[in-house]
Amino acid sequence: MNAPRNPYQQLVAEAEGRPFAAIVGWPVEHSRSPALHGYWLKQHHIDGHYGRLPVEPKRAALEELVAFLKRTPNARGCNLTLPHKIEIMPLLDRIDPGAQRIGAVNTVVKQADGALEGRNTDGFGFLEALRYNAPHWRAEAGPVVVLGAGGAARAVVASLVDAGVPELRLVNRTRETAVDLGVALAPRDGRRIVIGSWDERAGLLDGATLLVNATSLGMKGQPPLDIDLAGLPRSAIVYDIVYVPLETALLAEARGRGNRCVDGLGMLLHQGRPGFEAWFGVKVEVSAEQRHVAAADLGA
Ligand code: NAP
């Protein structure tokens, strides 16, 4: 009788000698990344594989992952999801400046010299989805309000600062976390990150071109985001990065009053593009069909 395979042996067997990458997390069974990358592999007729790798949240388990990626010739890298995005950082050979600034890695790319480089593509995914869904939005046009200061908010704020937003108003339930984020990501050219208080969040909406919910409020199992939108210009875009459900109460209300809305699915899909390109050497786009399939998969 054959001995049962461990997850690494399983992944290598599935790859059948082809170049491969995988989503690494704990748990990882419900990740949609294999469907996302599998779609692109098929679409571009690439002889490669993208699998799943459950890795326990222990340093020794992450060290085993790093050793596996380095010694396996056809391993191209991986994506990382909860709870590994920060803990992996000291184990990698290089962290690119963007990921360093955000303080988290969601993509690992094996370089030609075998070194493992950590990157963060969440900010890229956030902005690409915004540009796709609201192409008329201009970063320089006016203030932006971001709610939240967790891991996702760090990537969102960094990308908005880099895009050239003149004034970013940042609000978080725990004010100190927002202050820390504001200090860490403050632009050096005189533009401002203004920290507001959670209780006065509605008062910050005046004149905003974009409101982003980067908290977990509104997510399935969480309370809805409670915010009075009366002061928000109707020309403003409302972007909720929550993707379960796709239509949050915030988006439903904003849509009802005429604001253009962006849900979290586009960010989820677009953040996969840079990793795919680095591993498999082909530039990819997110198609309407792909979005449709992913939305159906989410039950939306
Ligand atoms: P996180 O690091 O745990 O941060 C959670 C944020 O929500 C913090 O700012 C937290 O404020 C705030 N929050 C939680 N409960 C709250 C409450 N009851 N009242 C007010 N604020 C509350 O999580 P994350 O990784 O940043 O993820 C945040 C959301 O973004 C999740 O829904 C996640 O699914 C989504 N996300 C989407 C994408 C995408 O591709 N679309 C990517 C990443 C994340 P405190 O600091 O006060 O706790």
Coordinates of C-alpha atoms and ligand atoms in Angstrom, one line a residue:
M1 CA 0.0 0.0 0.0
N2 CA 1.3 3.5 -0.8
A3 CA 2.1 5.8 2.2
P4 CA -0.3 8.8 2.4
R5 CA 1.3 11.9 0.8
N6 CA 2.0 15.0 2.8
P7 CA 0.8 18.4 1.3
Y8 CA 4.2 19.0 -0.3
Q9 CA 4.3 15.6 -2.0
Q10 CA 0.7 16.1 -3.1
L11 CA 1.5 19.5 -4.7
V12 CA 4.6 18.1 -6.5
A13 CA 2.6 15.2 -7.8
E14 CA -0.2 17.4 -9.1
A15 CA 2.3 19.6 -10.8
E16 CA 3.7 16.6 -12.8
G17 CA 7.0 18.4 -13.4
R18 CA 5.4 21.6 -14.7
P19 CA 6.3 25.0 -13.2
F20 CA 3.9 25.7 -10.3
A21 CA 2.9 28.1 -7.6
A22 CA 0.3 27.7 -4.7
I23 CA -1.7 29.5 -2.2
V24 CA -0.3 29.0 1.3
G25 CA -2.5 29.6 4.3
W26 CA -4.1 28.0 7.4
P27 CA -6.8 27.1 6.5
V28 CA -6.5 27.1 2.8
E29 CA -9.3 24.9 1.5
H30 CA -11.7 27.7 0.8
S31 CA -9.3 29.9 -1.1
R32 CA -10.4 31.1 -4.5
S33 CA -6.8 31.6 -5.8
P34 CA -6.6 28.2 -7.5
A35 CA -9.7 29.0 -9.6
L36 CA -8.3 32.5 -10.4
H37 CA -4.9 31.3 -11.5
G38 CA -6.2 28.1 -13.1
Y39 CA -8.4 30.2 -15.3
W40 CA -5.4 32.2 -16.6
L41 CA -3.3 29.1 -17.1
K42 CA -6.1 27.6 -19.2
Q43 CA -6.8 30.8 -21.1
H44 CA -3.2 31.3 -22.1
H45 CA -2.5 27.5 -22.7
I46 CA 0.3 27.6 -20.2
D47 CA 1.6 24.2 -19.1
G48 CA 1.8 25.1 -15.4
H49 CA -0.1 24.4 -12.2
Y50 CA -1.4 26.4 -9.2
G51 CA -2.3 24.4 -6.1
R52 CA -3.0 24.7 -2.4
L53 CA -0.6 24.3 0.5
P54 CA -1.9 24.2 4.1
V55 CA 1.0 25.5 6.3
E56 CA 0.5 25.7 10.1
P57 CA 1.1 29.0 11.8
K58 CA 4.5 28.0 13.3
R59 CA 7.9 29.3 12.5
A60 CA 9.2 25.8 11.8
A61 CA 6.4 25.2 9.3
L62 CA 7.2 28.4 7.5
E63 CA 10.9 27.5 7.4
E64 CA 9.9 24.2 5.8
L65 CA 7.9 26.1 3.2
V66 CA 10.9 28.3 2.4
A67 CA 13.2 25.3 2.1
F68 CA 10.7 23.5 -0.1
L69 CA 10.4 26.5 -2.5
K70 CA 14.2 26.8 -2.8
R71 CA 15.0 23.1 -3.3
T72 CA 12.2 22.3 -5.8
P73 CA 13.3 23.3 -9.2
N74 CA 9.9 23.8 -10.8
A75 CA 8.5 25.8 -7.8
R76 CA 8.1 29.4 -8.9
G77 CA 6.7 30.9 -5.7
C78 CA 3.5 31.3 -3.8
N79 CA 0.7 33.5 -2.5
L80 CA 0.3 33.9 1.2
T81 CA -3.0 34.4 3.0
L82 CA -3.9 34.5 6.7
P83 CA -2.1 34.1 9.0
H84 CA 1.3 34.2 7.3
K85 CA 1.6 37.6 5.6
I86 CA 3.8 39.1 8.3
E87 CA 5.5 36.1 9.9
I88 CA 7.0 35.0 6.5
M89 CA 8.9 38.3 6.1
P90 CA 12.1 37.6 8.1
L91 CA 12.5 34.2 6.4
L92 CA 12.7 35.6 2.9
D93 CA 15.9 36.7 1.1
R94 CA 14.5 40.0 -0.1
I95 CA 11.4 42.1 0.5
D96 CA 10.6 44.6 -2.2
P97 CA 10.2 48.3 -1.1
G98 CA 6.4 48.3 -1.5
A99 CA 5.9 45.3 0.7
Q100 CA 8.4 46.7 3.2
R101 CA 6.3 49.8 3.5
I102 CA 3.0 48.0 3.9
G103 CA 4.6 45.6 6.3
A104 CA 3.1 42.4 4.8
V105 CA 3.8 40.0 1.9
N106 CA 1.1 38.3 -0.1
T107 CA 3.3 37.1 -3.1
V108 CA 6.6 35.3 -3.1
V109 CA 8.6 35.1 -6.3
K110 CA 11.6 32.8 -6.8
Q111 CA 14.3 34.8 -8.6
A112 CA 16.7 33.5 -11.3
D113 CA 19.4 33.1 -8.6
G114 CA 17.1 31.0 -6.4
A115 CA 16.5 33.8 -3.9
L116 CA 12.9 34.3 -2.6
E117 CA 11.5 37.8 -2.9
G118 CA 8.4 39.0 -1.0
R119 CA 6.0 41.4 -2.6
N120 CA 2.6 42.9 -1.8
T121 CA 0.1 43.2 -4.6
D122 CA -3.0 44.2 -2.7
G123 CA -2.5 47.9 -3.4
F124 CA -2.1 47.2 -7.1
G125 CA -5.3 45.2 -7.1
F126 CA -7.2 47.9 -5.2
L127 CA -6.2 50.6 -7.7
E128 CA -6.6 48.5 -10.8
A129 CA -10.1 47.6 -9.8
L130 CA -10.9 51.3 -9.1
R131 CA -9.5 52.3 -12.5
Y132 CA -11.5 49.6 -14.2
N133 CA -14.8 50.3 -12.5
A134 CA -14.5 54.1 -12.2
P135 CA -12.2 55.2 -15.0
H136 CA -13.1 58.9 -14.6
W137 CA -11.8 59.0 -11.0
R138 CA -8.6 61.1 -10.7
A139 CA -6.4 60.8 -7.7
E140 CA -5.5 64.5 -7.7
A141 CA -9.1 65.7 -7.9
G142 CA -9.7 65.9 -4.1
P143 CA -9.8 64.3 -0.7
V144 CA -10.3 60.6 -0.1
V145 CA -11.7 59.0 3.1
V146 CA -10.5 55.6 4.2
L147 CA -12.1 53.7 7.0
G148 CA -9.9 51.1 8.7
A149 CA -6.3 50.7 9.6
G150 CA -5.8 46.9 9.5
G151 CA -3.7 45.0 7.0
A152 CA -5.8 45.7 4.0
A153 CA -6.1 49.4 4.9
R154 CA -2.3 49.7 4.9
A155 CA -2.1 48.5 1.3
V156 CA -5.0 50.8 0.3
V157 CA -3.5 53.9 1.9
A158 CA -0.1 53.3 0.5
S159 CA -1.5 52.9 -3.0
L160 CA -3.6 56.0 -2.7
V161 CA -0.7 58.1 -1.5
D162 CA 1.4 56.8 -4.4
A163 CA -1.4 57.6 -6.8
G164 CA -1.2 61.2 -5.8
V165 CA -4.3 61.8 -3.5
P166 CA -3.8 65.4 -2.2
E167 CA -5.5 64.8 1.2
L168 CA -6.2 61.4 2.7
R169 CA -8.6 61.3 5.7
L170 CA -8.1 58.2 7.7
V171 CA -10.5 57.0 10.4
N172 CA -10.3 53.8 12.6
R173 CA -12.1 52.6 15.6
T174 CA -8.8 52.3 17.4
R175 CA -7.4 55.8 16.8
E176 CA -3.8 54.9 17.7
T177 CA -3.6 52.3 14.9
A178 CA -4.6 55.0 12.4
V179 CA -2.1 57.4 13.8
D180 CA 0.7 54.8 13.5
L181 CA -0.4 54.1 9.9
G182 CA -0.5 57.8 9.1
V183 CA 3.0 58.3 10.4
A184 CA 4.4 55.2 8.6
L185 CA 2.9 56.1 5.2
A186 CA 2.9 59.9 5.2
P187 CA 4.0 61.4 1.9
R188 CA 7.1 63.5 2.2
D189 CA 5.9 66.2 -0.2
G190 CA 3.6 68.2 1.9
R191 CA 0.4 66.2 1.1
R192 CA -1.5 65.2 4.2
I193 CA -2.9 62.2 6.0
V194 CA -5.5 63.6 8.4
I195 CA -6.6 61.3 11.2
G196 CA -10.2 61.6 12.2
S197 CA -12.1 60.2 15.1
W198 CA -14.4 57.2 14.6
D199 CA -17.4 58.9 16.2
E200 CA -17.1 61.8 13.8
R201 CA -16.5 59.8 10.7
A202 CA -19.6 61.2 8.9
G203 CA -18.2 64.7 9.2
L204 CA -15.2 63.8 7.1
L205 CA -17.2 63.1 4.0
D206 CA -17.6 66.7 2.9
G207 CA -16.0 67.2 -0.6
A208 CA -14.6 63.7 -0.8
T209 CA -14.1 62.1 -4.3
L210 CA -13.9 58.6 -2.9
L211 CA -15.0 56.8 0.3
V212 CA -13.3 53.4 1.0
N213 CA -14.4 50.9 3.5
A214 CA -11.3 48.9 4.5
T215 CA -12.7 47.7 7.8
S216 CA -14.2 44.2 8.2
L217 CA -17.6 45.8 9.0
G218 CA -20.3 44.7 6.5
M219 CA -18.5 41.3 6.0
K220 CA -20.7 38.2 6.5
G221 CA -20.9 37.6 10.2
Q222 CA -19.9 41.1 11.1
P223 CA -22.2 44.1 11.9
P224 CA -22.9 46.5 9.0
L225 CA -20.8 49.7 8.6
D226 CA -22.9 52.4 10.2
I227 CA -22.2 55.8 8.6
D228 CA -24.4 58.7 7.7
L229 CA -23.7 59.4 4.0
A230 CA -25.7 62.7 3.9
G231 CA -22.5 64.8 3.6
L232 CA -20.9 62.7 0.8
P233 CA -21.1 64.3 -2.6
R234 CA -23.2 62.3 -5.0
S235 CA -20.3 62.4 -7.5
A236 CA -18.1 60.5 -5.0
I237 CA -17.2 56.9 -5.6
V238 CA -18.0 54.4 -2.8
Y239 CA -15.6 51.5 -2.7
D240 CA -16.2 48.6 -0.2
I241 CA -13.3 46.1 -0.3
V242 CA -15.4 43.5 1.6
Y243 CA -16.3 40.8 -1.0
V244 CA -18.6 38.5 1.1
P245 CA -21.2 39.7 0.4
L246 CA -20.5 41.6 -2.8
E247 CA -23.3 44.0 -2.3
T248 CA -22.8 45.3 1.3
A249 CA -25.4 47.5 3.1
L250 CA -23.0 50.4 2.5
L251 CA -22.9 49.9 -1.3
A252 CA -26.7 49.3 -1.4
E253 CA -27.3 52.6 0.4
A254 CA -24.7 54.5 -1.7
R255 CA -26.1 53.1 -5.0
G256 CA -29.6 54.1 -3.9
R257 CA -28.5 57.8 -3.5
G258 CA -26.7 57.8 -6.8
N259 CA -23.1 57.2 -6.0
R260 CA -21.0 55.1 -8.2
C261 CA -20.0 51.9 -6.4
V262 CA -17.1 49.5 -6.5
D263 CA -17.2 46.1 -4.7
G264 CA -14.3 44.1 -3.3
L265 CA -14.2 41.3 -6.0
G266 CA -12.2 43.3 -8.5
M267 CA -9.4 43.9 -6.0
L268 CA -9.4 40.2 -5.2
L269 CA -9.0 39.3 -8.8
H270 CA -6.6 42.0 -9.9
Q271 CA -4.2 41.4 -7.0
G272 CA -3.4 38.0 -8.5
R273 CA -2.0 39.5 -11.8
P274 CA 1.5 40.5 -10.8
G275 CA 2.2 37.1 -9.2
F276 CA 1.0 35.2 -12.2
E277 CA 3.1 37.3 -14.5
A278 CA 6.2 36.8 -12.4
W279 CA 5.8 33.0 -12.1
F280 CA 4.5 32.1 -15.6
G281 CA 5.9 35.0 -17.7
V282 CA 2.6 36.1 -19.2
K283 CA 0.7 39.3 -18.7
V284 CA -2.9 38.7 -17.8
E285 CA -6.1 40.7 -17.5
V286 CA -9.3 40.2 -15.6
S287 CA -12.2 39.4 -18.0
A288 CA -15.9 40.0 -17.5
E289 CA -16.4 36.3 -17.7
Q290 CA -13.9 35.6 -15.0
R291 CA -15.6 38.1 -12.8
H292 CA -18.9 36.5 -13.5
V293 CA -17.5 33.0 -12.6
A294 CA -15.9 34.3 -9.4
A295 CA -19.1 36.1 -8.4
A296 CA -21.1 33.0 -8.9
D297 CA -18.5 31.1 -6.8
L298 CA -19.1 33.6 -4.0
G299 CA -22.8 33.0 -4.3
A300 CA -23.4 36.6 -5.3
Ligands
NAP1 P1 -7.8 43.4 9.9 O1 -6.3 43.6 9.7 O2 -8.3 42.4 11.0 O3 -8.4 44.8 10.2 C1 -9.8 45.0 10.5 C2 -10.2 46.4 10.5 O4 -11.6 46.5 10.7 C3 -9.5 47.3 11.5 O5 -9.4 48.6 11.1 C4 -10.6 47.2 12.7 O6 -10.5 48.3 13.6 C5 -11.8 47.3 11.9 N1 -13.0 46.8 12.7 C6 -13.2 45.5 13.0 N2 -14.4 45.4 13.7 C7 -14.8 46.7 13.9 C8 -15.9 47.2 14.5 N3 -16.8 46.5 15.2 N4 -16.1 48.6 14.5 C9 -15.2 49.4 13.8 N5 -14.2 48.9 13.2 C10 -13.9 47.6 13.2 O7 -8.5 42.9 8.5 P2 -8.0 43.2 7.1 O8 -7.1 42.1 6.6 O9 -7.5 44.5 7.0 O10 -9.4 43.0 6.2 C11 -10.4 44.0 6.3 C12 -11.5 43.6 5.3 O11 -11.0 43.7 4.0 C13 -12.0 42.2 5.5 O12 -13.4 42.2 5.2 C14 -11.4 41.5 4.3 O13 -12.1 40.4 3.8 C15 -11.3 42.6 3.3 N6 -10.2 42.4 2.3 C16 -10.5 42.4 1.0 C17 -9.5 42.2 0.1 C18 -9.9 42.2 -1.4 O14 -9.1 41.7 -2.2 N7 -11.1 42.7 -1.8 C19 -8.2 42.0 0.4 C20 -7.9 42.1 1.8 C21 -8.9 42.2 2.7 P3 -9.6 48.2 14.9 O15 -8.2 48.6 14.5 O16 -10.2 49.2 15.8 O17 -9.7 46.8 15.4

